Short mmCIF file of C-alpha atoms and ligand atoms in Angstrom, two decimals:
data_model
loop_
_atom_site.label_atom_id
_atom_site.label_comp_id
_atom_site.label_asym_id
_atom_site.label_seq_id
_atom_site.Cartn_x
_atom_site.Cartn_y
_atom_site.Cartn_z
CA MET G 1 1.79 33.27 2.08
CA GLN G 2 -0.19 32.54 -1.09
CA VAL G 3 0.14 29.68 -3.55
CA PHE G 4 -0.73 30.28 -7.22
CA LYS G 5 -1.13 27.69 -9.94
CA PHE G 6 -1.03 28.49 -13.64
CA GLY G 7 -2.14 25.73 -16.02
CA GLY G 8 -1.03 24.90 -19.56
CA ALA G 9 -3.53 27.27 -21.20
CA SER G 10 -2.08 30.25 -19.31
CA VAL G 11 1.46 29.61 -20.61
CA LYS G 12 0.69 28.42 -24.12
CA ASP G 13 2.47 31.34 -25.81
CA ALA G 14 4.61 34.43 -25.15
CA ALA G 15 1.53 36.57 -24.44
CA GLY G 16 0.47 34.12 -21.71
CA ILE G 17 3.85 34.35 -20.02
CA LYS G 18 3.79 38.14 -20.17
CA ASN G 19 0.36 37.96 -18.58
CA ILE G 20 1.75 35.97 -15.63
CA ALA G 21 4.12 38.86 -14.96
CA THR G 22 1.12 41.21 -15.08
CA VAL G 23 -0.90 39.07 -12.66
CA LEU G 24 2.04 38.86 -10.25
CA ASN G 25 2.71 42.58 -10.44
CA GLU G 26 -0.96 43.26 -9.68
CA THR G 27 -1.20 40.81 -6.80
CA GLY G 28 2.24 41.19 -5.24
CA VAL G 29 5.61 39.63 -6.00
CA THR G 30 6.60 38.46 -2.51
CA GLU G 31 5.31 35.83 -0.09
CA LYS G 32 4.23 33.67 -2.97
CA LEU G 33 4.88 30.23 -4.40
CA VAL G 34 3.87 29.77 -8.04
CA VAL G 35 3.23 26.33 -9.51
CA ILE G 36 3.30 26.09 -13.32
CA SER G 37 2.22 23.35 -15.76
CA ALA G 38 3.78 22.46 -19.07
CA MET G 39 3.03 24.93 -21.88
CA GLY G 40 -0.17 24.45 -23.89
CA LYS G 41 -0.45 20.85 -25.05
CA THR G 42 3.17 19.97 -24.24
CA THR G 43 2.28 17.01 -22.02
CA ASN G 44 0.50 15.39 -24.98
CA ALA G 45 3.52 16.14 -27.17
CA MET G 46 5.78 14.54 -24.55
CA GLU G 47 3.53 11.46 -24.52
CA ALA G 48 4.07 11.22 -28.28
CA ILE G 49 7.85 11.26 -27.63
CA VAL G 50 7.45 8.42 -25.11
CA ASN G 51 5.42 6.34 -27.56
CA ALA G 52 7.84 6.96 -30.42
CA TYR G 53 10.82 6.11 -28.19
CA LEU G 54 9.32 2.84 -27.01
CA ASN G 55 7.39 1.70 -30.07
CA ASP G 56 8.31 3.56 -33.21
CA LYS G 57 11.85 4.99 -33.00
CA ILE G 58 11.77 6.26 -36.57
CA LEU G 59 9.27 8.93 -35.47
CA LEU G 60 11.35 10.07 -32.50
CA PRO G 61 13.44 12.83 -34.18
CA GLU G 62 10.40 14.61 -35.60
CA HIS G 63 8.52 14.53 -32.28
CA LEU G 64 11.58 15.82 -30.44
CA LYS G 65 12.05 18.56 -32.98
CA ALA G 66 8.44 19.73 -32.60
CA THR G 67 8.91 20.20 -28.85
CA VAL G 68 12.31 21.88 -29.21
CA ASP G 69 10.92 24.25 -31.87
CA TYR G 70 7.81 25.14 -29.88
CA HIS G 71 9.78 26.14 -26.78
CA THR G 72 12.56 27.83 -28.72
CA GLN G 73 10.00 29.91 -30.61
CA ILE G 74 8.33 31.09 -27.41
CA ALA G 75 11.74 31.94 -25.94
CA SER G 76 12.63 33.88 -29.11
CA ASP G 77 9.42 35.88 -28.70
CA LEU G 78 10.38 36.80 -25.13
CA PHE G 79 14.17 37.20 -25.07
CA THR G 80 16.86 38.86 -27.15
CA PRO G 81 19.17 36.63 -29.21
CA GLY G 82 22.13 35.33 -27.23
CA HIS G 83 20.21 35.43 -23.90
CA THR G 84 21.31 32.76 -21.39
CA ILE G 85 17.81 31.19 -21.57
CA PHE G 86 18.83 29.55 -24.86
CA THR G 87 21.75 27.83 -23.12
CA SER G 88 19.46 26.69 -20.28
CA LEU G 89 16.88 25.26 -22.68
CA LYS G 90 19.60 23.54 -24.67
CA ALA G 91 20.94 21.96 -21.48
CA LEU G 92 17.49 20.58 -20.66
CA PHE G 93 17.07 19.12 -24.14
CA GLU G 94 20.55 17.56 -23.95
CA GLU G 95 19.62 16.02 -20.60
CA LEU G 96 16.46 14.56 -22.11
CA LYS G 97 18.35 13.21 -25.12
CA GLY G 98 20.93 11.79 -22.71
CA PHE G 99 18.18 9.85 -20.94
CA LEU G 100 16.86 8.54 -24.26
CA ALA G 101 20.37 7.35 -25.11
CA TRP G 102 21.36 5.60 -21.88
CA ASN G 103 18.02 4.29 -20.61
CA LYS G 104 17.68 0.51 -20.66
CA SER G 105 14.30 0.22 -18.94
CA PRO G 106 11.43 -0.94 -21.15
CA LYS G 107 8.89 -0.08 -18.44
CA TYR G 108 6.39 2.33 -19.89
CA ASP G 109 5.34 4.10 -16.69
CA PHE G 110 8.95 4.65 -15.55
CA VAL G 111 10.09 5.91 -18.95
CA TYR G 112 6.99 8.11 -19.19
CA ASP G 113 7.78 10.02 -16.01
CA GLN G 114 11.46 10.51 -16.88
CA ILE G 115 10.50 12.06 -20.24
CA VAL G 116 7.18 13.85 -19.72
CA SER G 117 8.49 15.83 -16.72
CA TYR G 118 10.64 17.94 -19.07
CA GLY G 119 7.47 19.79 -20.09
CA GLU G 120 7.24 21.42 -16.66
CA LEU G 121 11.02 21.88 -16.34
CA LEU G 122 11.04 23.80 -19.63
CA SER G 123 8.01 25.98 -18.87
CA THR G 124 9.21 27.03 -15.41
CA THR G 125 12.73 27.75 -16.69
CA ILE G 126 11.29 30.13 -19.29
CA VAL G 127 8.84 31.83 -16.90
CA SER G 128 11.44 32.29 -14.17
CA ALA G 129 13.98 33.83 -16.58
CA TYR G 130 11.33 36.10 -18.06
CA LEU G 131 10.31 37.38 -14.61
CA THR G 132 13.97 38.00 -13.74
CA ASP G 133 14.35 40.01 -16.95
CA GLN G 134 11.33 42.07 -15.95
CA GLY G 135 12.96 42.88 -12.63
CA VAL G 136 10.80 40.44 -10.63
CA ARG G 137 13.16 38.63 -8.27
CA ASN G 138 12.34 34.96 -7.97
CA THR G 139 13.86 31.60 -7.10
CA TRP G 140 13.40 28.61 -9.41
CA LEU G 141 12.85 25.45 -7.38
CA ASP G 142 13.14 21.90 -8.70
CA ALA G 143 9.96 20.24 -7.40
CA ARG G 144 11.66 16.86 -7.74
CA THR G 145 13.98 17.71 -4.86
CA ILE G 146 11.03 18.71 -2.66
CA LEU G 147 7.98 16.55 -3.40
CA LYS G 148 8.75 12.94 -2.51
CA THR G 149 6.57 10.01 -3.56
CA ASP G 150 6.67 6.22 -3.62
CA ASN G 151 7.72 4.61 -6.88
CA SER G 152 4.22 4.29 -8.40
CA TYR G 153 5.26 5.91 -11.68
CA ARG G 154 2.51 8.00 -13.32
CA ASP G 155 0.57 7.92 -10.05
CA GLY G 156 3.07 8.85 -7.35
CA ARG G 157 1.74 8.82 -3.79
CA ILE G 158 3.09 11.65 -1.67
CA ASP G 159 5.24 10.91 1.37
CA TRP G 160 3.83 13.73 3.46
CA ASP G 161 6.45 13.71 6.23
CA ILE G 162 9.50 13.99 3.99
CA THR G 163 7.75 16.45 1.68
CA GLN G 164 6.68 18.66 4.56
CA LEU G 165 10.26 18.84 5.84
CA ALA G 166 11.72 19.53 2.40
CA ILE G 167 9.23 22.34 1.79
CA LYS G 168 10.14 23.97 5.11
CA GLU G 169 13.82 23.76 4.20
CA SER G 170 13.65 24.96 0.61
CA VAL G 171 10.88 27.54 0.37
CA ASP G 172 11.52 31.06 1.60
CA PRO G 173 8.03 32.21 2.69
CA THR G 174 8.92 35.88 2.32
CA ALA G 175 10.06 35.67 -1.30
CA LEU G 176 8.70 34.58 -4.70
CA SER G 177 9.36 30.97 -5.72
CA ILE G 178 8.60 29.38 -9.07
CA THR G 179 8.21 25.61 -9.33
CA GLN G 180 6.76 22.82 -11.46
CA GLY G 181 3.37 21.23 -11.06
CA PHE G 182 2.79 17.50 -11.62
CA ILE G 183 6.36 16.26 -10.99
CA ALA G 184 8.09 14.77 -7.97
CA SER G 185 10.67 12.05 -7.28
CA ASP G 186 11.00 8.72 -5.50
CA SER G 187 13.52 7.62 -2.87
CA ASN G 188 16.08 6.80 -5.60
CA ASN G 189 15.63 10.31 -7.04
CA PHE G 190 13.97 9.02 -10.18
CA THR G 191 11.29 11.37 -11.42
CA THR G 192 7.67 10.49 -10.69
CA THR G 193 4.46 12.25 -11.73
CA LEU G 194 1.16 12.72 -9.92
CA GLY G 195 -1.21 11.74 -12.75
CA ARG G 196 -2.58 13.82 -15.61
CA GLU G 197 -3.82 17.22 -14.53
CA GLY G 198 -1.80 16.77 -11.35
CA SER G 199 -0.53 20.37 -11.13
CA ASP G 200 -3.59 21.47 -9.15
CA TYR G 201 -2.70 18.77 -6.65
CA THR G 202 0.88 20.11 -6.45
CA GLY G 203 -0.64 23.49 -5.57
CA GLY G 204 -2.72 21.83 -2.83
CA ILE G 205 0.33 20.04 -1.41
CA PHE G 206 2.40 23.22 -1.20
CA ALA G 207 -0.51 25.21 0.25
CA TYR G 208 -1.05 22.54 2.92
CA CYS G 209 2.62 22.23 3.91
CA LEU G 210 3.23 26.00 3.91
CA ASN G 211 0.04 26.73 5.87
CA ALA G 212 -0.73 29.13 3.04
CA CYS G 213 -3.58 31.60 3.44
CA SER G 214 -4.99 30.52 0.07
CA LEU G 215 -4.47 28.59 -3.16
CA THR G 216 -5.46 30.33 -6.38
CA ILE G 217 -5.89 28.36 -9.61
CA TRP G 218 -5.74 30.73 -12.60
CA LYS G 219 -7.79 29.60 -15.58
CA ASP G 220 -9.16 30.76 -18.92
CA VAL G 221 -12.71 30.76 -17.49
CA PRO G 222 -14.10 33.25 -14.94
CA GLY G 223 -14.24 30.61 -12.18
CA VAL G 224 -16.22 27.44 -11.52
CA LEU G 225 -19.45 27.44 -13.51
CA ASN G 226 -22.56 25.38 -12.75
CA GLY G 227 -21.94 23.33 -15.89
CA ASP G 228 -19.31 22.85 -18.57
CA PRO G 229 -20.03 25.70 -21.04
CA ARG G 230 -18.94 23.46 -23.93
CA VAL G 231 -21.87 21.16 -23.12
CA PHE G 232 -24.55 23.23 -21.36
CA ASN G 233 -26.19 26.52 -22.31
CA ASN G 234 -26.69 29.52 -20.01
CA THR G 235 -24.13 28.50 -17.41
CA GLU G 236 -23.70 30.66 -14.33
CA LEU G 237 -20.65 31.46 -12.23
CA LEU G 238 -20.64 29.89 -8.78
CA HIS G 239 -19.37 32.47 -6.28
CA GLN G 240 -18.97 30.23 -3.23
CA ILE G 241 -18.78 26.48 -2.92
CA PRO G 242 -18.46 24.53 0.34
CA TYR G 243 -15.57 22.02 0.31
CA GLU G 244 -17.95 19.06 0.57
CA GLU G 245 -19.95 20.28 -2.41
CA ALA G 246 -16.77 20.78 -4.49
CA ILE G 247 -15.65 17.26 -3.62
CA GLU G 248 -19.07 15.90 -4.66
CA LEU G 249 -18.96 17.84 -7.94
CA ALA G 250 -15.45 16.54 -8.68
CA PHE G 251 -16.56 13.01 -7.76
CA TYR G 252 -19.47 13.09 -10.21
CA GLY G 253 -17.09 14.17 -12.96
CA ALA G 254 -16.85 17.97 -12.94
CA SER G 255 -13.42 18.51 -14.41
CA VAL G 256 -12.56 22.02 -13.20
CA ILE G 257 -10.78 20.96 -10.03
CA HIS G 258 -8.58 17.90 -9.67
CA PRO G 259 -10.36 15.90 -6.93
CA LYS G 260 -7.20 15.14 -4.88
CA THR G 261 -6.53 18.87 -4.51
CA LEU G 262 -9.42 19.57 -2.20
CA GLN G 263 -8.89 17.29 0.77
CA PRO G 264 -5.55 18.73 1.99
CA LEU G 265 -7.03 22.22 1.71
CA GLN G 266 -10.17 21.27 3.58
CA ARG G 267 -8.11 19.72 6.40
CA LYS G 268 -6.56 23.11 7.18
CA GLU G 269 -9.49 25.21 5.95
CA ILE G 270 -7.33 26.90 3.33
CA PRO G 271 -9.62 28.58 0.78
CA LEU G 272 -9.26 27.75 -2.90
CA TYR G 273 -9.89 30.49 -5.43
CA VAL G 274 -10.52 29.76 -9.10
CA LYS G 275 -10.02 32.91 -11.14
CA SER G 276 -9.59 34.16 -14.68
CA PHE G 277 -6.01 35.01 -15.59
CA LEU G 278 -7.43 37.57 -18.00
CA ASN G 279 -9.34 39.44 -15.29
CA PRO G 280 -7.28 39.01 -12.13
CA LYS G 281 -9.28 41.64 -10.23
CA ASN G 282 -12.55 39.69 -10.59
CA PRO G 283 -13.40 37.63 -7.53
CA GLY G 284 -13.97 34.33 -9.37
CA THR G 285 -15.05 31.37 -7.27
CA MET G 286 -14.13 30.63 -3.66
CA VAL G 287 -14.19 27.07 -2.34
CA SER G 288 -14.08 27.17 1.45
CA ALA G 289 -15.82 26.19 4.68
CA VAL G 290 -18.92 28.23 3.78
CA ALA G 291 -22.28 26.71 4.66
CA SER G 292 -23.90 26.57 1.25
CA LEU G 293 -23.52 27.01 -2.45
CA VAL G 294 -23.91 30.63 -3.67
CA PRO G 295 -25.93 31.07 -5.80
CA GLU G 296 -27.90 27.96 -4.99
CA VAL G 297 -28.55 26.88 -8.58
CA PRO G 298 -28.69 23.40 -10.07
CA CYS G 299 -25.24 22.13 -11.13
CA TYR G 300 -24.94 20.01 -14.27
CA ILE G 301 -22.25 17.43 -14.86
CA VAL G 302 -21.89 15.08 -17.79
CA LYS G 303 -19.75 12.01 -18.32
CA LYS G 304 -19.73 10.94 -21.93
CA SER G 305 -18.88 7.55 -23.44
CA GLN G 306 -20.13 5.50 -20.49
CA ILE G 307 -21.55 1.99 -20.75
CA LEU G 308 -24.88 0.75 -19.46
CA ILE G 309 -24.93 -2.91 -18.47
CA SER G 310 -28.24 -4.59 -17.56
CA LEU G 311 -28.21 -8.01 -15.96
CA SER G 312 -30.89 -10.51 -15.05
CA SER G 313 -30.44 -14.03 -13.79
CA LEU G 314 -30.75 -17.07 -16.04
CA ASP G 315 -31.74 -19.43 -13.24
CA PHE G 316 -34.77 -17.70 -11.68
CA SER G 317 -32.70 -16.50 -8.70
CA PHE G 318 -33.24 -12.96 -7.48
CA MET G 319 -30.61 -10.28 -7.90
CA VAL G 320 -29.62 -10.20 -4.23
CA GLU G 321 -26.47 -10.37 -2.09
CA ASP G 322 -24.67 -13.37 -3.54
CA ASN G 323 -25.24 -12.41 -7.17
CA ILE G 324 -24.38 -8.80 -6.53
CA ALA G 325 -21.24 -9.70 -4.57
CA GLU G 326 -20.04 -11.79 -7.50
CA ILE G 327 -20.72 -9.00 -9.98
CA PHE G 328 -18.76 -6.50 -7.90
CA GLN G 329 -15.80 -8.84 -7.54
CA LEU G 330 -15.61 -9.04 -11.32
CA LEU G 331 -15.95 -5.26 -11.68
CA ALA G 332 -12.99 -4.77 -9.34
CA LEU G 333 -10.98 -7.47 -11.10
CA TYR G 334 -11.43 -5.88 -14.54
CA LYS G 335 -11.10 -2.31 -13.20
CA LEU G 336 -14.44 -0.98 -14.35
CA LYS G 337 -15.37 2.15 -12.48
CA VAL G 338 -19.02 2.11 -11.42
CA ASP G 339 -20.84 5.42 -11.74
CA LEU G 340 -24.35 4.29 -10.89
CA ILE G 341 -26.27 1.15 -9.88
CA GLN G 342 -29.94 0.31 -9.78
CA ASN G 343 -31.56 -2.97 -8.89
CA SER G 344 -34.94 -4.66 -8.69
CA ALA G 345 -35.86 -8.22 -7.77
CA ILE G 346 -34.89 -9.68 -11.12
CA SER G 347 -32.66 -7.10 -12.77
CA PHE G 348 -29.54 -5.15 -12.02
CA SER G 349 -28.28 -2.18 -14.02
CA LEU G 350 -24.91 -0.50 -13.89
CA CYS G 351 -23.44 2.50 -15.60
CA VAL G 352 -19.68 2.03 -15.86
CA ASP G 353 -16.56 3.71 -17.18
CA ASN G 354 -14.39 1.43 -19.31
CA LYS G 355 -11.20 3.43 -18.69
CA PHE G 356 -8.96 0.37 -18.41
CA ASN G 357 -10.60 -1.60 -21.25
CA GLY G 358 -11.78 -4.54 -19.15
CA LEU G 359 -15.36 -4.54 -20.49
CA GLU G 360 -15.09 -7.43 -22.92
CA LYS G 361 -13.58 -9.79 -20.36
CA LEU G 362 -16.19 -8.78 -17.79
CA VAL G 363 -19.11 -9.35 -20.15
CA ASN G 364 -17.78 -12.74 -21.26
CA GLN G 365 -17.59 -13.88 -17.70
CA LEU G 366 -21.00 -12.48 -16.72
CA LYS G 367 -22.63 -14.21 -19.68
CA GLY G 368 -22.11 -17.60 -18.07
CA LYS G 369 -24.51 -16.71 -15.32
CA PHE G 370 -26.69 -13.80 -16.38
CA LYS G 371 -28.60 -12.46 -19.29
CA VAL G 372 -26.46 -9.45 -20.21
CA THR G 373 -27.44 -6.41 -22.26
CA VAL G 374 -24.75 -3.86 -23.03
CA THR G 375 -25.58 -0.36 -24.30
CA PRO G 376 -22.36 1.38 -25.24
CA ASN G 377 -21.76 5.09 -25.62
CA VAL G 378 -24.38 6.43 -23.22
CA HIS G 379 -24.13 9.74 -21.37
CA LEU G 380 -24.42 10.00 -17.63
CA TYR G 381 -25.81 13.31 -16.44
CA THR G 382 -25.77 14.35 -12.81
CA ILE G 383 -27.77 17.32 -11.60
CA ARG G 384 -27.01 18.48 -8.07
CA HIS G 385 -29.59 20.68 -6.33
CA PHE G 386 -32.16 19.93 -8.97
CA ASN G 387 -35.71 21.16 -8.98
CA GLN G 388 -38.63 19.88 -11.03
CA ASN G 389 -38.41 22.73 -13.48
CA ALA G 390 -34.69 22.22 -14.13
CA LEU G 391 -35.26 18.51 -14.53
CA ASP G 392 -38.19 18.86 -16.94
CA ASN G 393 -36.28 21.32 -19.13
CA PHE G 394 -33.26 19.13 -19.10
CA GLN G 395 -35.05 15.92 -20.03
CA GLU G 396 -36.87 17.41 -22.97
CA GLY G 397 -35.91 15.63 -26.18
CA LYS G 398 -33.63 13.15 -24.43
CA GLU G 399 -34.11 9.42 -24.43
CA VAL G 400 -33.69 8.53 -20.77
CA LEU G 401 -32.62 4.92 -20.23
CA LEU G 402 -32.30 5.05 -16.48
CA LYS G 403 -32.97 7.58 -13.78
CA GLN G 404 -32.15 7.76 -10.11
CA ALA G 405 -32.92 10.49 -7.64
CA THR G 406 -31.95 11.25 -4.06
CA GLN G 407 -33.03 14.37 -2.25
CA ASN G 408 -30.23 16.49 -3.68
CA THR G 409 -29.01 14.69 -6.74
CA VAL G 410 -30.61 13.21 -9.81
CA GLN G 411 -28.71 11.05 -12.27
CA LEU G 412 -29.86 10.21 -15.76
CA VAL G 413 -28.40 7.80 -18.25
CA THR G 414 -29.32 8.87 -21.76
CA GLN G 415 -28.73 7.76 -25.29
CA ASN G 416 -27.70 11.26 -26.37
N1 LIG B 501 1.03 19.05 -17.54
C1 LIG B 501 0.27 18.01 -16.87
C2 LIG B 501 -0.91 17.60 -17.72
O1 LIG B 501 -1.17 18.20 -18.75
C3 LIG B 501 -0.16 18.37 -15.52
C4 LIG B 501 -1.13 19.53 -15.42
O2 LIG B 501 -1.20 20.36 -16.31
O3 LIG B 501 -1.86 19.61 -14.43
O4 LIG B 501 -1.60 16.67 -17.36
MG1 MG B 502 -4.59 21.53 -16.39
#
């Protein structure tokens, strides 16, 4: 059995949905489970509905209308007037409006999951009906009745035992099933989500539980490149990546593969393919238990908008265990994610990600004890498998504030 995942970009319009039918017809329409994200930028549009609902109700009707119109337009491009799809979509919108009317919870994360999940419910309903119309038999599955999590809304943690059982019971491995990425439910059957970009992870969960022979993530790029083409020139396609290397790349910030996706696959040695939905016959990239990266080229990763913090003591003490322990306690307390550290006898530098906005509080507290210099808006570059030539070319014209190298990996913090 194979598991496929199609992301938002592949279902952003009617042409994208037609293309899914093409890809399935070319690769076989049985023994397959297909995971689909919300269409285009729908998850962002759903977030706008959540914010309007909780903070600015006057804007709610216009945000709702935009989402209804977008999906209705795509359906009109794919189906004849009067088709049952229009009744199905209407039912989903009524359900969503029903929730908005009866909900009493002011809890953002809970409300978020109940609303945002409609993006995936809508997209899969449209794709499944379109395939049926094209003569491709398929079963639409509600992922919320299969994937079970705890009640950490917006960050649901999978209950593997219950999920495994539910998958065995509800998925026919000989047929074609269509289901939603990103969404699940808790023990009270309230909807949960797996975190932004979580559909890849859904693919990994199904592949693991079904003992699938592979997971394929279909994208608008030819596969995994050795750098983000929006940032780096002359990028190359990576043909083969060992699991460990893919996990490292994801850890340093490569955004092509959701990091949680890889570990379940690695456990059962299920290969992951990343392929272009425009050229389904091209081999793309394979992540598997291969020994080394092919081709063995340097890989470039950038994290923008990071913060460089440099500390030195005010009281002549060295930057050793006790000082460092205190600094790390504060970093954990204010949820700053540390990308890089470097220390000498009297100074300590950190490159951090201020995702949860704890920087100001951290700096105020550090100032009591250390001399603190903060350089905002720096870039952190990581080059895996670097060589001197690649490094020299890369550094040219850049103001390097900090540099750290191990045998395989060099990291540079730059001002630009
Ligand atoms: N639709 C969700 C998002 O945009 C999940 C996904 O696409 O992976 O984050
Ligand atoms: Mg995505």
